[in-house]
Short mmCIF file of C-alpha atoms and ligand atoms in Angstrom, two decimals:
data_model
loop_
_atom_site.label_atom_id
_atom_site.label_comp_id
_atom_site.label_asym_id
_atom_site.label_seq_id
_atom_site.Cartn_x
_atom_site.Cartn_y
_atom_site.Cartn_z
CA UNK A 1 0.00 0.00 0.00
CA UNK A 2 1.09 3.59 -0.61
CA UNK A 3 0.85 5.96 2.26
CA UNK A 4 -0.39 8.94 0.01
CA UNK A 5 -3.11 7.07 -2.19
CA UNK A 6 -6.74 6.79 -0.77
CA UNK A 7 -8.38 3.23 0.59
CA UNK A 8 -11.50 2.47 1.07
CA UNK A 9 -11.68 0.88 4.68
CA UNK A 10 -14.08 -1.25 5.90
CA UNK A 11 -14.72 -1.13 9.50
CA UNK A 12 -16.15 -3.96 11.78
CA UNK A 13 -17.05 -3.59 15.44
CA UNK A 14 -18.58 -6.57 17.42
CA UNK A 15 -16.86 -5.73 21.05
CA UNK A 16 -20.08 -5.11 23.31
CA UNK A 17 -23.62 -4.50 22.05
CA UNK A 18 -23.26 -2.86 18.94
CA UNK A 19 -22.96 -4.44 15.90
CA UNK A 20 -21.29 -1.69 13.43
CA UNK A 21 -20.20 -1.67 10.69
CA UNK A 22 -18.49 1.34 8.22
CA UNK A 23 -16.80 2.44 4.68
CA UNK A 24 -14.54 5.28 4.69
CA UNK A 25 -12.20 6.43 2.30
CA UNK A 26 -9.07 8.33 2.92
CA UNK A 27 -5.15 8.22 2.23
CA UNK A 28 -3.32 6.55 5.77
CA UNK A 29 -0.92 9.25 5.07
CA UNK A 30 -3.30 12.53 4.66
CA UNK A 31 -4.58 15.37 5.89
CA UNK A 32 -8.00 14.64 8.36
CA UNK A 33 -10.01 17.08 6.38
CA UNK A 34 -9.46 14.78 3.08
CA UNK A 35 -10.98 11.58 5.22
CA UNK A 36 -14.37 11.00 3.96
CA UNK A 37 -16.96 8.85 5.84
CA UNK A 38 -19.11 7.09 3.19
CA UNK A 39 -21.18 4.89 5.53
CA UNK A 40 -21.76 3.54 9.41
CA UNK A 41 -24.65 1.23 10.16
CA UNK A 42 -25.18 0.53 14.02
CA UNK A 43 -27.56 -2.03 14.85
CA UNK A 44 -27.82 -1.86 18.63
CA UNK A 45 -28.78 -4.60 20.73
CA UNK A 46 -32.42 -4.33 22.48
CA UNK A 47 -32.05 -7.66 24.16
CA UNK A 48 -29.85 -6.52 27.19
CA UNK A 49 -32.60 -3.96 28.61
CA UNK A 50 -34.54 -6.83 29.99
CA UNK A 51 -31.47 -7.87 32.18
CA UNK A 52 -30.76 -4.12 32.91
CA UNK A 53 -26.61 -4.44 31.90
CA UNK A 54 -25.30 -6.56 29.11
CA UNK A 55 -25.24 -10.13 28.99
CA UNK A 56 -22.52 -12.02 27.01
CA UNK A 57 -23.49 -14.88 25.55
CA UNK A 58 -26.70 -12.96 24.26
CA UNK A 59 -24.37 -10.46 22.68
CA UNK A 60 -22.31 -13.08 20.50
CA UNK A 61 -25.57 -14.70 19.28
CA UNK A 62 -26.94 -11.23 18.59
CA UNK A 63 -23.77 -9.85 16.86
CA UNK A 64 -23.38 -13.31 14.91
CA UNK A 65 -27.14 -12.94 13.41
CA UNK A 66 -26.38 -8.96 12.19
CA UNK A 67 -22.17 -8.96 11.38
CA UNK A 68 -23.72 -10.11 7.56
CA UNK A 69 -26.28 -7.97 6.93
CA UNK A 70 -25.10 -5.02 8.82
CA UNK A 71 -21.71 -5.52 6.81
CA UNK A 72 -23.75 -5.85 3.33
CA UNK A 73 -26.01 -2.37 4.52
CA UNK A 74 -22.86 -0.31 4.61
CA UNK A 75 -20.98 -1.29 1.39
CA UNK A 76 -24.37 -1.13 0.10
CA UNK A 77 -25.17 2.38 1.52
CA UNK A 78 -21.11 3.60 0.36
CA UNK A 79 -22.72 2.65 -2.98
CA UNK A 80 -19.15 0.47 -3.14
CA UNK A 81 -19.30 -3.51 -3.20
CA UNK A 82 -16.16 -5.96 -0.97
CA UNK A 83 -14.13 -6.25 -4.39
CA UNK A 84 -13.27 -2.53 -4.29
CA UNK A 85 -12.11 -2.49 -0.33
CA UNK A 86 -8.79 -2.37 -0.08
CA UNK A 87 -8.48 -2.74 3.98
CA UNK A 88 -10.82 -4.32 6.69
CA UNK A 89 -9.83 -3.23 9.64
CA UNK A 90 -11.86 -4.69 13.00
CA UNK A 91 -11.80 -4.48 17.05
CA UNK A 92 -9.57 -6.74 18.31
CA UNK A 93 -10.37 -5.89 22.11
CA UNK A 94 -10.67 -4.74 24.49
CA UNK A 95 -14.22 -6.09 25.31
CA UNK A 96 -16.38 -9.20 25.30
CA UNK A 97 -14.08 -12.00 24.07
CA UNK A 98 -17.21 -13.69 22.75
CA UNK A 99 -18.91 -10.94 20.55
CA UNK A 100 -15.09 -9.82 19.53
CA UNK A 101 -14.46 -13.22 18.25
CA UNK A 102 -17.59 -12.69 15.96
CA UNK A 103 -16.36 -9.51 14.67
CA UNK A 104 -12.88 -11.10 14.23
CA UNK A 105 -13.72 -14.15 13.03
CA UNK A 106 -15.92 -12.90 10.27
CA UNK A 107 -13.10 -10.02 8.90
CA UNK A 108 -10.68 -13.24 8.65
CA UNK A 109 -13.44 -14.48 6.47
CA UNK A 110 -14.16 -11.56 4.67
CA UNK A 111 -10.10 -10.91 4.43
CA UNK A 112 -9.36 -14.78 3.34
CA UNK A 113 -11.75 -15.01 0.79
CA UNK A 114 -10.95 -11.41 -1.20
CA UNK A 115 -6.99 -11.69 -0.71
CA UNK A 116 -7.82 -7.84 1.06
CA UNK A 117 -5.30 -7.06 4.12
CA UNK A 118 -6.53 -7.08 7.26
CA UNK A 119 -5.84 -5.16 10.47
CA UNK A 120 -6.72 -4.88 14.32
CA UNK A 121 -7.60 -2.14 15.88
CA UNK A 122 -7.62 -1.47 19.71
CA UNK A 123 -11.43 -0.09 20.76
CA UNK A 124 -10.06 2.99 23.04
CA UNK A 125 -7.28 4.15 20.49
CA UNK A 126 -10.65 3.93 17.70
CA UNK A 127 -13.07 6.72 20.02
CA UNK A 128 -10.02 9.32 20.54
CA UNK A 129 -9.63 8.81 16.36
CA UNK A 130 -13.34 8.93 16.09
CA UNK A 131 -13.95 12.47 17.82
CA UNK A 132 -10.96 12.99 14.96
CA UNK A 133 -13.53 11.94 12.46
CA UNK A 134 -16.24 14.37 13.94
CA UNK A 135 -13.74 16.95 14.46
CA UNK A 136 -10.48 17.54 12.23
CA UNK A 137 -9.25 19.82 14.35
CA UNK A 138 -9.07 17.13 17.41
CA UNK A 139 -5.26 16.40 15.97
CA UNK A 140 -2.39 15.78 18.79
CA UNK A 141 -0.69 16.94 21.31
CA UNK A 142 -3.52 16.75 23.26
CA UNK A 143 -5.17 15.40 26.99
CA UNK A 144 -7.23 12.53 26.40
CA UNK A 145 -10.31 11.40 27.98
CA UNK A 146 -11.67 8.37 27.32
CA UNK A 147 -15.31 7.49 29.38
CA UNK A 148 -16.89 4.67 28.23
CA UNK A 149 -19.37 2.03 29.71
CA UNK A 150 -16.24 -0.75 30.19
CA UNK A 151 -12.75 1.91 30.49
CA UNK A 152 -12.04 5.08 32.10
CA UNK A 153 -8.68 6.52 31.13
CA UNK A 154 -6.53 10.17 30.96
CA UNK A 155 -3.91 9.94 28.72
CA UNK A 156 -1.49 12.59 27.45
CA UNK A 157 -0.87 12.16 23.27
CA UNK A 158 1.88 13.70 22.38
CA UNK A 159 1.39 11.98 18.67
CA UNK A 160 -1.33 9.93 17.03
CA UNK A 161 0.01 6.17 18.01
CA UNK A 162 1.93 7.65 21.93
CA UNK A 163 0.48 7.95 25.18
CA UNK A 164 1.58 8.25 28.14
CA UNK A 165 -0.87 7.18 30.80
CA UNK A 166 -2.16 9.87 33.51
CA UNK A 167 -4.50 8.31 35.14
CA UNK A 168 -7.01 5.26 35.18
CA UNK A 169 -10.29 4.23 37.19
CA UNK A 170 -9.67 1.96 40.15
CA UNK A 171 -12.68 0.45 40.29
CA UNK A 172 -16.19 0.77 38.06
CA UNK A 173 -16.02 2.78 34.89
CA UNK A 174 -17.48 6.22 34.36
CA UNK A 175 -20.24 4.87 31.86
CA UNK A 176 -20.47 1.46 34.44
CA UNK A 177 -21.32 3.89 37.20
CA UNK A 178 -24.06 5.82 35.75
CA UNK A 179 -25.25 2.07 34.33
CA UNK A 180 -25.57 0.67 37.81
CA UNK A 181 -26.49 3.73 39.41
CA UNK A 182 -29.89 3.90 36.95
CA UNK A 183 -30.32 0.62 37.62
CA UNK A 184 -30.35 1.45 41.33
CA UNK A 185 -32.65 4.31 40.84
CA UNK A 186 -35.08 2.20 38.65
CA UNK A 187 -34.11 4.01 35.23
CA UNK A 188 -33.77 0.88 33.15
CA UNK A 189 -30.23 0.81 31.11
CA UNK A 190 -28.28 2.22 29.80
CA UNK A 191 -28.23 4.50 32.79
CA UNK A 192 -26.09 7.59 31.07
CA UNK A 193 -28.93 9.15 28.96
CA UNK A 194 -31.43 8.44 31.99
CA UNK A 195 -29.54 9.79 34.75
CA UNK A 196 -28.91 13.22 32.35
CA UNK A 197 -32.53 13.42 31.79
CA UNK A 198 -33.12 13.33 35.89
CA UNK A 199 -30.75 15.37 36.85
CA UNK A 200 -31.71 18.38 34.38
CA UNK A 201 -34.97 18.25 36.40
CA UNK A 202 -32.95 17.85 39.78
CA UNK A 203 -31.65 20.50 42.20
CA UNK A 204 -28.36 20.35 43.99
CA UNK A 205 -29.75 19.32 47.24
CA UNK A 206 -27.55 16.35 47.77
CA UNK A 207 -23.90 16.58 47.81
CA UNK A 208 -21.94 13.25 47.61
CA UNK A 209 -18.22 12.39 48.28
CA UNK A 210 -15.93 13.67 45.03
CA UNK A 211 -13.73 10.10 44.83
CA UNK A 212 -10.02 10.70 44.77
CA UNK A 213 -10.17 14.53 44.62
CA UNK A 214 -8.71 17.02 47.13
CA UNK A 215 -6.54 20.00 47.83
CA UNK A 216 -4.02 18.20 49.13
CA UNK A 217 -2.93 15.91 46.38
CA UNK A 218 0.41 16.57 44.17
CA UNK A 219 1.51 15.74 41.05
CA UNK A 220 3.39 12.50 41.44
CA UNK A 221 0.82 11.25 44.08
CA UNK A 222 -0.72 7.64 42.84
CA UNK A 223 -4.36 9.63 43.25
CA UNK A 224 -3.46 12.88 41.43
CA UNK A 225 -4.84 11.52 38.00
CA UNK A 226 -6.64 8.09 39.55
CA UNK A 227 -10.63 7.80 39.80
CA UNK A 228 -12.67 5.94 41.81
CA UNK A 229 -16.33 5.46 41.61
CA UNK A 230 -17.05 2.99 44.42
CA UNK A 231 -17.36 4.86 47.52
CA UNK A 232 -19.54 7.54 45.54
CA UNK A 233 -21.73 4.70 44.32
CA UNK A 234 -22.20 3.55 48.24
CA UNK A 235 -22.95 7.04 49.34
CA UNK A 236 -26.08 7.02 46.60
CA UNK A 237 -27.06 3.90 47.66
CA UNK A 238 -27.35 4.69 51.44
CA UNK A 239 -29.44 8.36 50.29
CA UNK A 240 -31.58 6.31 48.13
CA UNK A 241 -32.64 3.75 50.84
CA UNK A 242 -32.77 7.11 53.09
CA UNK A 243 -35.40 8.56 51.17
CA UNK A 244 -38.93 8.39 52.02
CA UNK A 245 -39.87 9.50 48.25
CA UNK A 246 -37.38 8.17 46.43
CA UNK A 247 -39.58 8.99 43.32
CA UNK A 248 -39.70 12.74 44.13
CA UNK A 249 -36.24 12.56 45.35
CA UNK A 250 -34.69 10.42 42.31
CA UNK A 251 -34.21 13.34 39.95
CA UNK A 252 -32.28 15.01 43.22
CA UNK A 253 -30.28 12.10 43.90
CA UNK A 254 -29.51 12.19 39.92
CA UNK A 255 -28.26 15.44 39.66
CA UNK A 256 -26.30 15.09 42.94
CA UNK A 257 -24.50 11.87 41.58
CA UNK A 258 -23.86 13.54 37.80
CA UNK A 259 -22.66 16.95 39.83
CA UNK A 260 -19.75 14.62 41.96
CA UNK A 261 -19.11 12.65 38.81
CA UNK A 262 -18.74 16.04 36.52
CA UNK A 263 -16.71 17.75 39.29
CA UNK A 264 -14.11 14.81 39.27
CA UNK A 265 -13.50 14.43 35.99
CA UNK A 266 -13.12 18.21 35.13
CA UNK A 267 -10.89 18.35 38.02
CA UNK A 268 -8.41 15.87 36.78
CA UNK A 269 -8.67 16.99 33.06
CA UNK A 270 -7.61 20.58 33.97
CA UNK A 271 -4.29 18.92 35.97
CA UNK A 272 -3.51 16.94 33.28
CA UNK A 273 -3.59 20.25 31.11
CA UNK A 274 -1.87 22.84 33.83
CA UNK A 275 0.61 19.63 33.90
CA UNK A 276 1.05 18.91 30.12
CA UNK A 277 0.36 21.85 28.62
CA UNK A 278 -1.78 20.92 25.89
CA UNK A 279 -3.86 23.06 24.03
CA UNK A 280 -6.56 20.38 23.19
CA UNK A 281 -9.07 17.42 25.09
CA UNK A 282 -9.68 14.94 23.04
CA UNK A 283 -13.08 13.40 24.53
CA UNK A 284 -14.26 10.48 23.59
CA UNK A 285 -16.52 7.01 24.86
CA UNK A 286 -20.21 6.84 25.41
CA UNK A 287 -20.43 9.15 28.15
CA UNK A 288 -18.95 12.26 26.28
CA UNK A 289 -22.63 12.01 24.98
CA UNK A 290 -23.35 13.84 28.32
CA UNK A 291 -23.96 17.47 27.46
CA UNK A 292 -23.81 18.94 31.25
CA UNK A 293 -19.71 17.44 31.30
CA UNK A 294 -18.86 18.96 27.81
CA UNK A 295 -20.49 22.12 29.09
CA UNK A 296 -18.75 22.13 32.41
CA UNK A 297 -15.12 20.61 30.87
CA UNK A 298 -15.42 23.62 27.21
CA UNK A 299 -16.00 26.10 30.23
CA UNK A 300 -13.52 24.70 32.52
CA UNK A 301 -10.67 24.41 29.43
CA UNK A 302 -11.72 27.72 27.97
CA UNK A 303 -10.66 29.69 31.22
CA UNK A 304 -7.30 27.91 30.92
CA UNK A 305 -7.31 29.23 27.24
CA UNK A 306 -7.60 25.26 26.03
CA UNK A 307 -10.25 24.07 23.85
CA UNK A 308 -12.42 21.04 24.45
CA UNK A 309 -13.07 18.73 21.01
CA UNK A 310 -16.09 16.12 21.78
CA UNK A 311 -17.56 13.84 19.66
CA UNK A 312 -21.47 14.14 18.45
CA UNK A 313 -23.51 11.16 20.24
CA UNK A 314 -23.58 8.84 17.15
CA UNK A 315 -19.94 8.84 17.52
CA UNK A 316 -19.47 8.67 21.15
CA UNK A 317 -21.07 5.53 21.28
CA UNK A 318 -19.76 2.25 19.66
CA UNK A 319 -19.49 2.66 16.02
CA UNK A 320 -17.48 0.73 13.00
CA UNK A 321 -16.39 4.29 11.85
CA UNK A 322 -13.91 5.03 14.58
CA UNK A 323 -12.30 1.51 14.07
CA UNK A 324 -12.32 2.10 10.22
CA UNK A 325 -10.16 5.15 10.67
CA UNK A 326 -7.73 3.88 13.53
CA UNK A 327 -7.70 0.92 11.17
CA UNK A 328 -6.19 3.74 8.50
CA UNK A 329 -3.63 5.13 10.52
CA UNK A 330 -2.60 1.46 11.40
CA UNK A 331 -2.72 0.27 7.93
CA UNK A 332 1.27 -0.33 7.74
CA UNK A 333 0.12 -3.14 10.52
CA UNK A 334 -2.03 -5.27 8.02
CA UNK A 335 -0.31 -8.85 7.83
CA UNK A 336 0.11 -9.23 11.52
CA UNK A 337 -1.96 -12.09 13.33
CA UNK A 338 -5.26 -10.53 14.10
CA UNK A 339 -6.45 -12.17 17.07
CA UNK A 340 -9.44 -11.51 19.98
CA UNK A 341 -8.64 -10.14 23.07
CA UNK A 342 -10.63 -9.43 26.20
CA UNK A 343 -7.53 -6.99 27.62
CA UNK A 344 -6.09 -6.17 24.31
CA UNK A 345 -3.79 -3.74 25.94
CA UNK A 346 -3.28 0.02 24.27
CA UNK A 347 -1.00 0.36 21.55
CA UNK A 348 1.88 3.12 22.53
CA UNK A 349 0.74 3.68 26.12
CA UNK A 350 3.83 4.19 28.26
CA UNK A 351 3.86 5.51 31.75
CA UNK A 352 4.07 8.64 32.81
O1 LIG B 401 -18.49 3.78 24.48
P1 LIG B 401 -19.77 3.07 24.77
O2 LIG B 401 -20.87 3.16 23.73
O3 LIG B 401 -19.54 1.55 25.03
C1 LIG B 401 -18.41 1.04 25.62
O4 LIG B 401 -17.35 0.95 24.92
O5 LIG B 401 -18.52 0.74 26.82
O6 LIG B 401 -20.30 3.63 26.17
C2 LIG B 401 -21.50 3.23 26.75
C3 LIG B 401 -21.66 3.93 28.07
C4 LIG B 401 -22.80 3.39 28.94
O7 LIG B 401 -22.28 3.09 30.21
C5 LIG B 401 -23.80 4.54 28.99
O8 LIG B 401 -24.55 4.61 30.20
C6 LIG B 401 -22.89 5.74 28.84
O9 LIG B 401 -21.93 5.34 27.89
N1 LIG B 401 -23.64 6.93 28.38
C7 LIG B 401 -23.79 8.05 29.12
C8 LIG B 401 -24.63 8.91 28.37
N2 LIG B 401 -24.95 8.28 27.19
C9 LIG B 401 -24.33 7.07 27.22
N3 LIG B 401 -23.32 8.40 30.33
C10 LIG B 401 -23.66 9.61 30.82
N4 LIG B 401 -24.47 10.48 30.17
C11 LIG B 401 -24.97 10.17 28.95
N5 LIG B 401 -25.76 11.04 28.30
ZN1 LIG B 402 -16.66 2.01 23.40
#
């Protein structure tokens, strides 16, 4: 392949409970304005509300019945056909082993029977290169801050391809947290978009612990960057079994869990900037659908004279476009053993 001329790259993503699949064209080499996005079909799975989180074995069988036809829908819909791809490029992990091995599995297939080179592409590099696909402008050296239903992570990018770590959760996820805490509340799942929706009708009359955050912590310290979403979870449980209305109180105890949540993670994005120096945040995962942290994190930024880039929702969430352009920056990579894994670990992430 030559770096400067444009592929079409299809993208496959099978690593929770979306079932996505994309065609973009673009040169590996070029400039992010000339990357055009000429389809993304997401089929997403219903199946998991019932059980209020997602359930694995259902998500294989689901992502096995749609990989086909959602792949056919978006060569179809990029008006291209397989013959004229010349990269797939799929999630190799991190995530479900199960539905990965779908995604995987059927790419191999795909890849095998056209002679077209295949790569792997890691799901967290894939949503800091998909607010890229939103946003040209989201190019490095930037902070990044990845919030998603399965990873919480601050990284610092000094280039597309290295990171240095900053900080990590220590316990449930951002997007976990505001899953379990809907569930406690009684908002069905995914809890994200519920818990928003409560808390815009909520007041601030609750105010929880902020995990890992005070005055006294230093650069250096093992907390500075860290979250932690465990004993915030435990204080909403014990107010929630406190209440004596917890329907009348629930959009209350909503906004009081999104306002420690928001308060964290601004907190630790603007040390990571005062500490890197970065112009840019690069947002990205299912929770940078939540409009009250990209309000509070562009204000936040803006007084530091930074500038927050965050994705729209369709590509916060789990989406094949993301992995199709990661897939194009990793395209020198096709050839290598593509194979699924649960804690695929992040490609160029050093410690600080
Ligand atoms: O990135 P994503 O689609 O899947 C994973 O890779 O995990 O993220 C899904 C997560 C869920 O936990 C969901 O509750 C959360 O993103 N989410 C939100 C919002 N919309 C989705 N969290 C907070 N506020 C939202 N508006
Ligand atoms: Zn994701």
């Amino acid at each position: 392949m030559i770096a400067s001329e444009p592929l079409t790259v299809l993208g496959i993503e099978t690593s929770c409970d979306e079932t996505s699949a994309a065609v973009l064209v673009g040169a590996p080499g070029g400039a992010a304005g000339d990357i055009r996005l000429a389809s993304c079909v997401i089929l997403s799975q219903d199946v998991h509300r019932v059980y209020r989180g997602v359930v694995p074995e259902l998500a294989s069988r689901a992502h096995l019945k749609a990989v086909g036809p959602v792949v056919d829908r978006a060569l179809e819909e990029a008006a291209t056909v397989l013959d004229r791809v010349d990269l797939i490029a799929v999630t190799a992990g991190p995530g479900l082993v199960g539905a990965l091995l779908v995604g995987v599995s059927y790419a191999k297939g795909l890849a095998l029977a056209t002679g077209t080179p295949l790569v792997g592409v890691h799901h967290l590099e894939a949503h800091l290169f998909g607010t890229a696909l939103d946003d040209p402008a989201a190019v490095p050296p930037f902070v990044g801050l990845i919030v998603s239903g399965g990873h919480s992570l601050l990284l610092d990018a000094p280039r597309w391809g290295e990171y240095r770590l900053l900080g990590r959760t220590r316990d449930d996820a951002v997007g976990e947290a505001f899953d379990k805490v809907g569930a406690l509340l009684g908002l069905g799942f995914p809890g994200g978009p519920a818990i928003e929706r409560e808390a815009a009708r909520g007041d601030a009359r609750y105010r929880f612990p902020r995990p890992m955050l005070h005055g006294g912590q230093r650069p250096g310290d093992p907390d500075y960057f860290d979250l932690s979403m465990s004993g915030l979870k435990t204080a909403l449980v014990h107010a929630a079994r406190a209440s004596a209305d917890l329907a009348s109180d629930r959009p209350h105890l909503a906004r009081g869990f999104q306002d420690a949540v928001i308060e964290v993670l601004v907190a630790k994005v603007v040390r990571a900037v005062d500490l890197t120096g970065r112009p840019r945040v690069v947002l990205g995962g299912g929770v940078a659908c939540n409009q009250a942290l990209k309000q509070a994190l562009a204000q936040a930024l803006a007084e530091r004279g930074a500038k927050l880039h965050a994705p729209t929702p369709r590509i916060a969430t789990d989406n094949a476009a993301m992995i199709a352009r990661a897939g194009l920056f990793r395209a020198g990579e096709a050839g290598r053993v593509v194979d699924a894994e649960a804690r695929l670990p992040f490609p160029g992430l050093s410690l600080l």
